[in-house]
CSV table of C-alpha atoms in Angstrom, one decimal:
chain,number,residue,atom,x,y,z
T,1,UNK,CA,178.7,93.6,-129.9
T,2,UNK,CA,178.5,89.9,-128.9
T,3,UNK,CA,180.5,87.0,-130.2
T,4,UNK,CA,177.7,85.7,-132.2
T,5,UNK,CA,176.8,88.9,-133.7
T,6,UNK,CA,180.5,89.3,-134.8
T,7,UNK,CA,180.8,86.1,-136.2
T,8,UNK,CA,177.4,86.6,-138.4
T,9,UNK,CA,178.9,90.0,-139.7
T,10,UNK,CA,182.1,88.2,-140.6
T,11,UNK,CA,180.4,85.3,-142.4
T,12,UNK,CA,178.3,87.7,-144.5
T,13,UNK,CA,181.4,89.8,-145.1
T,14,UNK,CA,183.4,86.7,-146.0
T,15,UNK,CA,181.6,83.7,-146.8
T,16,UNK,CA,183.0,80.4,-146.1
T,17,UNK,CA,184.6,79.3,-149.6
T,18,UNK,CA,185.5,75.9,-150.9
T,19,UNK,CA,189.3,75.0,-150.2
T,20,UNK,CA,189.5,73.5,-153.6
T,21,UNK,CA,187.5,75.8,-156.0
T,22,UNK,CA,186.7,78.9,-154.4
T,23,UNK,CA,182.8,78.1,-154.3
T,24,UNK,CA,180.7,79.3,-151.3
T,25,UNK,CA,180.2,76.4,-148.6
T,26,UNK,CA,178.0,76.2,-145.6
T,27,UNK,CA,181.3,76.1,-143.2
T,28,UNK,CA,184.9,77.2,-143.2
T,29,UNK,CA,187.6,75.0,-144.0
T,30,UNK,CA,185.6,72.6,-146.0
T,31,UNK,CA,185.0,71.3,-149.8
T,32,UNK,CA,182.1,71.9,-151.9
T,33,UNK,CA,180.3,68.6,-152.9
T,34,UNK,CA,182.2,68.2,-156.5
T,35,UNK,CA,185.8,68.9,-154.7
T,36,UNK,CA,185.1,66.5,-152.2
T,37,UNK,CA,184.5,63.8,-154.9
T,38,UNK,CA,187.5,64.8,-156.6
T,39,UNK,CA,189.4,64.4,-153.4
T,40,UNK,CA,191.0,60.4,-153.0
T,41,UNK,CA,190.6,60.0,-149.3
T,42,UNK,CA,191.6,56.7,-148.6
T,43,UNK,CA,189.6,54.2,-146.8
T,44,UNK,CA,189.1,50.2,-146.6
T,45,UNK,CA,192.0,48.0,-146.4
T,46,UNK,CA,195.2,49.9,-146.3
T,47,UNK,CA,198.9,48.7,-146.1
T,48,UNK,CA,199.7,48.8,-142.3
T,49,UNK,CA,203.2,50.2,-142.8
T,50,UNK,CA,202.3,53.1,-145.1
T,51,UNK,CA,198.6,53.4,-145.7
T,52,UNK,CA,198.4,53.2,-149.2
T,53,UNK,CA,195.0,51.6,-150.2
T,54,UNK,CA,195.0,47.7,-151.2
T,55,UNK,CA,192.8,45.6,-153.1
T,56,UNK,CA,190.3,43.8,-151.2
T,57,UNK,CA,188.0,44.2,-148.2
T,58,UNK,CA,188.7,45.4,-144.8
T,59,UNK,CA,188.6,42.4,-142.7
T,60,UNK,CA,188.6,42.2,-138.5
T,61,UNK,CA,191.9,40.7,-137.7
T,62,UNK,CA,191.9,37.8,-135.5
T,63,UNK,CA,194.2,36.7,-132.9
T,64,UNK,CA,197.9,36.2,-134.6
T,65,UNK,CA,196.7,37.9,-137.9
T,66,UNK,CA,199.5,39.3,-140.0
T,67,UNK,CA,198.8,43.2,-140.8
T,68,UNK,CA,198.4,43.5,-144.8
T,69,UNK,CA,201.3,45.4,-146.3
T,70,UNK,CA,202.0,46.6,-149.9
T,71,UNK,CA,204.7,45.1,-152.3
T,72,UNK,CA,207.0,48.1,-151.7
T,73,UNK,CA,207.0,47.7,-147.9
T,74,UNK,CA,207.2,43.8,-148.0
T,75,UNK,CA,210.4,44.3,-150.3
T,76,UNK,CA,211.9,47.2,-148.2
T,77,UNK,CA,211.3,46.6,-144.3
T,78,UNK,CA,210.6,50.1,-142.8
T,79,UNK,CA,212.2,51.6,-139.9
T,80,UNK,CA,208.8,52.4,-138.2
T,81,UNK,CA,206.1,50.1,-137.0
T,82,UNK,CA,202.8,51.4,-138.5
T,83,UNK,CA,201.8,54.1,-141.3
T,84,UNK,CA,198.8,55.7,-142.4
T,85,UNK,CA,197.8,58.6,-145.2
T,86,UNK,CA,194.8,60.5,-145.6
T,87,UNK,CA,194.6,60.7,-149.2
T,88,UNK,CA,196.2,59.8,-152.3
T,89,UNK,CA,198.8,62.2,-154.1
T,90,UNK,CA,196.8,63.1,-157.2
T,91,UNK,CA,193.5,65.3,-158.5
T,92,UNK,CA,192.5,67.3,-155.5
T,93,UNK,CA,194.7,65.5,-153.1
T,94,UNK,CA,197.8,67.0,-155.2
T,95,UNK,CA,196.6,70.4,-155.6
T,96,UNK,CA,195.6,70.6,-151.8
T,97,UNK,CA,199.1,69.6,-150.8
T,98,UNK,CA,200.8,71.6,-153.3
T,99,UNK,CA,198.7,74.8,-152.2
T,100,UNK,CA,200.1,74.0,-148.9
T,101,UNK,CA,203.6,73.6,-149.6
T,102,UNK,CA,204.1,76.4,-152.1
T,103,UNK,CA,201.0,78.5,-152.2
T,104,UNK,CA,200.8,79.7,-148.6
T,105,UNK,CA,197.3,78.1,-148.2
T,106,UNK,CA,197.5,77.7,-144.7
T,107,UNK,CA,193.7,77.5,-144.6
T,108,UNK,CA,194.2,74.0,-145.5
T,109,UNK,CA,195.9,73.2,-142.2
T,110,UNK,CA,192.7,73.0,-140.1
T,111,UNK,CA,190.8,70.5,-142.0
T,112,UNK,CA,194.1,69.0,-142.7
T,113,UNK,CA,194.6,68.5,-138.8
T,114,UNK,CA,191.0,66.9,-138.5
T,115,UNK,CA,191.6,64.4,-141.8
T,116,UNK,CA,194.9,63.3,-140.1
T,117,UNK,CA,193.3,62.5,-136.4
T,118,UNK,CA,190.9,60.7,-138.1
T,119,UNK,CA,193.4,58.6,-140.6
T,120,UNK,CA,195.5,57.9,-137.8
T,121,UNK,CA,193.3,56.9,-135.1
T,122,UNK,CA,194.4,53.4,-135.2
T,123,UNK,CA,198.1,53.8,-134.6
T,124,UNK,CA,197.8,56.8,-131.9
T,125,UNK,CA,199.2,55.2,-128.5
T,126,UNK,CA,199.2,56.6,-125.0
T,127,UNK,CA,202.2,59.3,-124.0
T,128,UNK,CA,202.8,59.3,-127.8
T,129,UNK,CA,204.9,62.4,-129.3
T,130,UNK,CA,204.3,64.0,-132.5
T,131,UNK,CA,207.6,64.8,-134.3
T,132,UNK,CA,207.5,66.6,-137.6
T,133,UNK,CA,209.8,66.0,-140.6
T,134,UNK,CA,212.6,68.7,-140.3
T,135,UNK,CA,213.9,70.9,-143.1
T,136,UNK,CA,217.4,72.4,-143.4
T,137,UNK,CA,217.5,75.7,-142.2
T,138,UNK,CA,218.6,77.3,-145.5
T,139,UNK,CA,215.3,75.6,-146.9
T,140,UNK,CA,213.4,76.8,-144.2
T,141,UNK,CA,214.6,80.2,-144.8
T,142,UNK,CA,213.7,80.2,-148.6
T,143,UNK,CA,210.3,78.7,-147.9
T,144,UNK,CA,209.6,80.7,-144.6
T,145,UNK,CA,207.8,77.7,-143.0
T,146,UNK,CA,207.8,73.8,-142.5
T,147,UNK,CA,204.6,72.5,-143.6
T,148,UNK,CA,205.3,69.3,-141.9
T,149,UNK,CA,205.4,71.1,-138.8
T,150,UNK,CA,202.1,73.1,-139.5
T,151,UNK,CA,200.7,69.7,-140.0
T,152,UNK,CA,202.3,68.4,-137.0
T,153,UNK,CA,200.7,71.2,-134.9
T,154,UNK,CA,197.4,70.9,-136.3
T,155,UNK,CA,197.1,67.4,-135.5
T,156,UNK,CA,198.3,68.1,-131.6
T,157,UNK,CA,195.3,70.4,-131.6
T,158,UNK,CA,192.8,67.7,-132.7
T,159,UNK,CA,194.3,65.2,-130.6
T,160,UNK,CA,195.5,66.6,-127.5
T,161,UNK,CA,199.0,64.7,-128.0
T,162,UNK,CA,202.6,66.5,-127.4
T,163,UNK,CA,204.1,67.9,-130.2
T,164,UNK,CA,207.7,68.6,-130.1
T,165,UNK,CA,208.7,70.2,-133.7
T,166,UNK,CA,212.5,70.7,-132.6
T,167,UNK,CA,213.4,67.0,-131.9
T,168,UNK,CA,214.8,66.3,-135.0
T,169,UNK,CA,217.3,68.3,-137.3
T,170,UNK,CA,218.2,68.1,-141.0
T,171,UNK,CA,222.0,67.7,-140.7
T,172,UNK,CA,222.8,68.7,-144.3
T,173,UNK,CA,221.2,70.4,-146.9
T,174,UNK,CA,220.0,67.9,-149.4
T,175,UNK,CA,218.8,68.4,-153.2
T,176,UNK,CA,215.0,67.7,-154.2
T,177,UNK,CA,214.3,64.2,-154.3
T,178,UNK,CA,212.0,64.9,-157.1
T,179,UNK,CA,213.1,63.0,-160.4
T,180,UNK,CA,215.7,61.0,-158.4
T,181,UNK,CA,215.4,56.9,-158.6
T,182,UNK,CA,214.2,54.9,-155.7
T,183,UNK,CA,217.6,53.6,-154.7
T,184,UNK,CA,219.2,57.3,-155.4
T,185,UNK,CA,216.6,58.8,-152.7
T,186,UNK,CA,217.5,56.4,-150.1
T,187,UNK,CA,221.3,57.0,-150.3
T,188,UNK,CA,220.7,60.7,-150.5
T,189,UNK,CA,218.9,60.9,-147.1
T,190,UNK,CA,221.3,58.4,-145.7
T,191,UNK,CA,222.2,60.0,-142.1
T,192,UNK,CA,220.7,63.5,-143.1
T,193,UNK,CA,218.3,63.6,-140.3
T,194,UNK,CA,219.6,63.2,-136.7
T,195,UNK,CA,218.5,64.0,-133.3
T,196,UNK,CA,218.9,67.3,-131.8
T,197,UNK,CA,221.6,67.9,-129.3
T,198,UNK,CA,219.6,67.5,-125.8
T,199,UNK,CA,216.5,65.7,-126.9
T,200,UNK,CA,217.0,62.0,-126.3
T,201,UNK,CA,215.5,62.4,-123.0
T,202,UNK,CA,212.2,63.7,-124.5
T,203,UNK,CA,211.8,60.5,-126.6
T,204,UNK,CA,213.4,57.7,-124.7
T,205,UNK,CA,210.9,54.8,-123.9
T,206,UNK,CA,208.1,56.9,-125.8
T,207,UNK,CA,206.0,56.1,-128.8
T,208,UNK,CA,206.8,58.5,-131.3
T,209,UNK,CA,204.6,59.7,-134.6
T,210,UNK,CA,206.6,61.3,-137.4
T,211,UNK,CA,204.3,63.5,-139.6
T,212,UNK,CA,204.9,64.7,-143.2
T,213,UNK,CA,203.2,66.2,-146.2
T,214,UNK,CA,204.0,63.6,-148.8
T,215,UNK,CA,205.4,60.0,-148.8
T,216,UNK,CA,206.6,59.0,-151.9
T,217,UNK,CA,209.4,56.2,-151.6
T,218,UNK,CA,209.7,56.8,-147.9
T,219,UNK,CA,213.3,57.8,-147.9
T,220,UNK,CA,212.7,61.2,-145.8
T,221,UNK,CA,210.6,59.2,-143.2
T,222,UNK,CA,212.9,56.4,-143.2
T,223,UNK,CA,215.7,58.8,-142.0
T,224,UNK,CA,213.8,60.3,-139.4
T,225,UNK,CA,212.5,57.1,-138.1
T,226,UNK,CA,216.1,55.5,-138.0
T,227,UNK,CA,217.1,58.7,-136.1
T,228,UNK,CA,214.5,58.1,-133.3
T,229,UNK,CA,214.9,54.3,-133.2
T,230,UNK,CA,218.5,54.7,-132.8
T,231,UNK,CA,218.1,57.3,-130.0
T,232,UNK,CA,215.8,55.3,-127.8
T,233,UNK,CA,212.1,55.9,-128.8
T,234,UNK,CA,209.9,53.1,-127.9
T,235,UNK,CA,208.1,52.6,-131.3
T,236,UNK,CA,207.9,54.9,-134.1
T,237,UNK,CA,205.0,55.1,-136.4
T,238,UNK,CA,204.3,57.9,-139.7
T,239,UNK,CA,201.2,59.7,-140.6
T,240,UNK,CA,201.0,61.6,-143.9
T,241,UNK,CA,198.8,63.8,-145.3
T,242,UNK,CA,199.2,62.0,-149.0
T,243,UNK,CA,200.7,59.0,-150.3
T,244,UNK,CA,202.0,59.1,-153.9
T,245,UNK,CA,201.5,55.9,-155.8
T,246,UNK,CA,199.1,52.8,-155.9
T,247,UNK,CA,199.7,49.7,-154.2
T,248,UNK,CA,200.2,46.7,-156.7
């Protein structure tokens, strides 16, 4: 039996389903029309540092033009150069992220890789290394997988960029940041992520892209970026599946 016949049989037995509602769709790893409209994909003018949408029109930047930034990134200077996000962390965006994070919805990874590749196309660089935000080993044992590492791997497959999941390590177990205030989040994460021993040569002089599932305050991403910059990364950028909050 050739591959085309096998694929046809499989599609008959297991027809493609929408990632959001389970309705039948034309292709695997897709969203139906209503769920697509409920998914808050980010487009247009965005903050160049974190990817959150900004009011106004996207305009081509001329020589010397300053990149647009949201209020949060103007107030707190980020330890990375540029950032992008696929969607807002609300509505269907929140459901997809939580399904991946807590519901073993690994079927989200393939389309998420394509979405990340599209959202990050302006910040990819030659010889860039993809690095996920690490989990502490105790949480990894409990959860069984690191969703950020899986997203980074899916992005690497789409882009051909090198993926190195073991570059960063969570040096100490930190409590969940949910419910903490902004400053408390940064205090909790200060120094919590470090470079794994023997990994400096992998990042020295190279642009590095940090991948995570959600950015809220940016405390975890900041800890990761600071570790990379301190140990010689040429430039650090971030790319997340979802961005919590809205620009003001």
